[in-house]
Amino acid sequence: MDESVKPTSRRAFLKGTAAAAVGSVAGAAAAGTPDPLITELQDWASITGAGVDETPYGLPIRFEADVIRRNVEWLTASPISSINFTPIHALDGTITPQGCAFERHHSGAIELTKGDYRLMINGLVDRPLVFTYEDLERLPRENHVYFCECAANTGMEWAGAQLNGVQFTHGMIHNMEYTGVPLRTLLNEAGLGATRDFEDKWVYVEGADASSNGRSIPMEKALDDVLVAFKANGEALRMEHGYPVRLVVPGWEGNMWVKWLRRIEVTDAAVESREETSKYTDVYADGTARKWTWVMDAKSVITSPSPQMPITHGNGPMVISGLAWSGHGQITRVDVSKDGGITWETARLGKQGDTKALARFYLDTVWDGAPMLLQSRAMDETGYVQPTKDQLREQRGENSVYHNNCIQTWYVNAEGIAENVEVS
Ligand SMILES: Nc1nc2c(c(=O)[nH]1)N[C@H]1C(S)=C(S)[C@@H](COP(=O)(O)O)O[C@H]1N2
Ligand SMILES: [Mo]
């Protein structure tokens, strides 16, 4: 029998208390000095608080004012065609509130009313159709949680460690519960008889903004799990996420998630638009391009500690936490290394089972105060293991921007300060 679970032995008791002292997380307790926060009447208990209607639509409390999207000004020439980043270092769980979910626009976010909204389905269909917003609300709808990751997420890190914060290295991602009508339902309404064989058929999807952001999606995916969504996390989409209607393309690169969705054309070939040729492809060393890289491969990152989330509590018990996701389905396991990938411990998943959605992992551990090289490594249901940066460079060369899903390293020093470094 394990000593520590024997109920009465004096040795076991002493051993137990020693472990508890090292492991104690309750800092101020006991010790005789009165804590005025406990013993004295505080302002907030002497007056009344805010009335129920003070903020009819609530905002985060002002003490959390730095948990906001941020951009990196030098990355793009203008905020109209730009990107900002989700503050994933400061969030927990898996759902991203819309108010701090990253935005990516090619020609700015547009204001489109539900009344002005039209969705056309044309091309190789039996009956070209136009849906109003109200029409969409009359069709059977579903709820699903999915992550949306821009293919450029972590793109600045290909050549070496560059941006010092997980918000900037991995924050082109959000994860919401979408309410919408399966695209399949709309295509069936329009009738797919005219397409006959679906084998080489595509849908071309575009938005109502000036950029239109047109993309071709193979029919097989269009009929599988794509959603025409009008709610996120229970409420209307925010303007910046495509109000009133956006496309949700589970597991596939964010660029295909067309916002302000206005037209779906069934075609017998891919359109080869700007967004799927000159952009969102990667060039190999020999000049040929890696194209149709739709699926976001399994990836993970430690969100805390990280450069924006130093360890402030000294050594002893600590929680290492992060996010993992795979466009191929479920995350089955995440390992964490404290020594730059030499040894690994398996983390605990916050919840099992979501497919193509963010998974939260925790490693409940004890920090001895020594510097660490923290890494996480995700595995998905296909057996795929997240690669190192060197493994990825070997396959893809040095010219790539998109689809960097390599293992990230944070160097944490003895003071608990974390820094973006590369260990490959
Ligand atoms: N109509 C339209 N849809 C669009 C874009 C756009 O500029 N216009 N940007 C795309 C890109 S590149 C990404 S990564 C996602 C970002 O979605 P978000 O702004 O809701 O985070 O939207 C995609 N859909
Ligand atoms: Mo993107």
GROMACS .gro file of C-alpha atoms and ligand atoms in nm, residues 83 101-108 148-151 172 174 176 178 206-209 211-213 240-242 246 253-261 275 280, ligand 1:
model
   63
   83ILE     CA    1  -0.607   4.151  -3.944
  101ALA     CA    2  -1.263   3.740  -3.175
  102PHE     CA    3  -1.003   3.831  -3.439
  103GLU     CA    4  -1.115   4.011  -3.756
  104ARG     CA    5  -0.979   3.976  -4.106
  105HIS     CA    6  -1.113   4.202  -4.380
  106HIS     CA    7  -0.995   4.253  -4.736
  107SER     CA    8  -1.196   4.571  -4.790
  108GLY     CA    9  -1.326   4.663  -4.447
  148CYS     CA   10  -1.210   2.939  -3.754
  149GLU     CA   11  -0.837   2.979  -3.814
  150CYS     CA   12  -0.685   3.207  -4.076
  151ALA     CA   13  -0.435   3.011  -4.288
  172MET     CA   14  -0.584   3.445  -3.578
  174HIS     CA   15  -1.173   3.197  -3.279
  176MET     CA   16  -1.793   2.992  -3.152
  178TYR     CA   17  -2.292   2.881  -3.474
  206GLU     CA   18  -1.878   3.517  -5.250
  207GLY     CA   19  -1.954   3.803  -5.013
  208ALA     CA   20  -2.135   4.135  -5.053
  209ASP     CA   21  -1.830   4.347  -4.959
  211SER     CA   22  -1.349   4.244  -5.207
  212SER     CA   23  -1.618   3.971  -5.246
  213ASN     CA   24  -1.355   3.724  -5.123
  240GLU     CA   25  -1.710   4.237  -3.829
  241HIS     CA   26  -1.792   3.866  -3.847
  242GLY     CA   27  -2.032   3.900  -4.141
  246ARG     CA   28  -2.171   3.414  -4.303
  253GLU     CA   29  -0.901   2.770  -4.365
  254GLY     CA   30  -1.068   3.092  -4.249
  255ASN     CA   31  -1.054   3.253  -4.593
  256MET     CA   32  -1.329   3.017  -4.713
  257TRP     CA   33  -1.564   3.133  -4.434
  258VAL     CA   34  -1.719   3.401  -4.655
  259LYS     CA   35  -1.878   3.688  -4.459
  260TRP     CA   36  -2.184   3.888  -4.574
  261LEU     CA   37  -2.253   3.582  -4.794
  275GLU     CA   38  -0.790   3.422  -5.307
  280TYR     CA   39  -0.361   3.120  -4.986
  425LIG     N1   40  -1.667   3.868  -4.760
  425LIG     C1   41  -1.552   3.844  -4.696
  425LIG     N2   42  -1.538   3.726  -4.633
  425LIG     C2   43  -1.424   3.697  -4.567
  425LIG     C3   44  -1.313   3.787  -4.567
  425LIG     C4   45  -1.333   3.913  -4.634
  425LIG     O1   46  -1.244   3.999  -4.636
  425LIG     N3   47  -1.453   3.937  -4.697
  425LIG     N4   48  -1.196   3.749  -4.505
  425LIG     C5   49  -1.172   3.605  -4.493
  425LIG     C6   50  -1.059   3.567  -4.413
  425LIG     S1   51  -0.907   3.573  -4.489
  425LIG     C7   52  -1.072   3.512  -4.286
  425LIG     S2   53  -0.939   3.452  -4.202
  425LIG     C8   54  -1.205   3.506  -4.219
  425LIG     C9   55  -1.197   3.582  -4.088
  425LIG     O2   56  -1.323   3.586  -4.024
  425LIG     P1   57  -1.347   3.688  -3.904
  425LIG     O3   58  -1.319   3.827  -3.952
  425LIG     O4   59  -1.485   3.665  -3.857
  425LIG     O5   60  -1.247   3.650  -3.796
  425LIG     O6   61  -1.307   3.562  -4.299
  425LIG    C10   62  -1.297   3.535  -4.437
  425LIG     N5   63  -1.415   3.577  -4.503
   0.00000   0.00000   0.00000
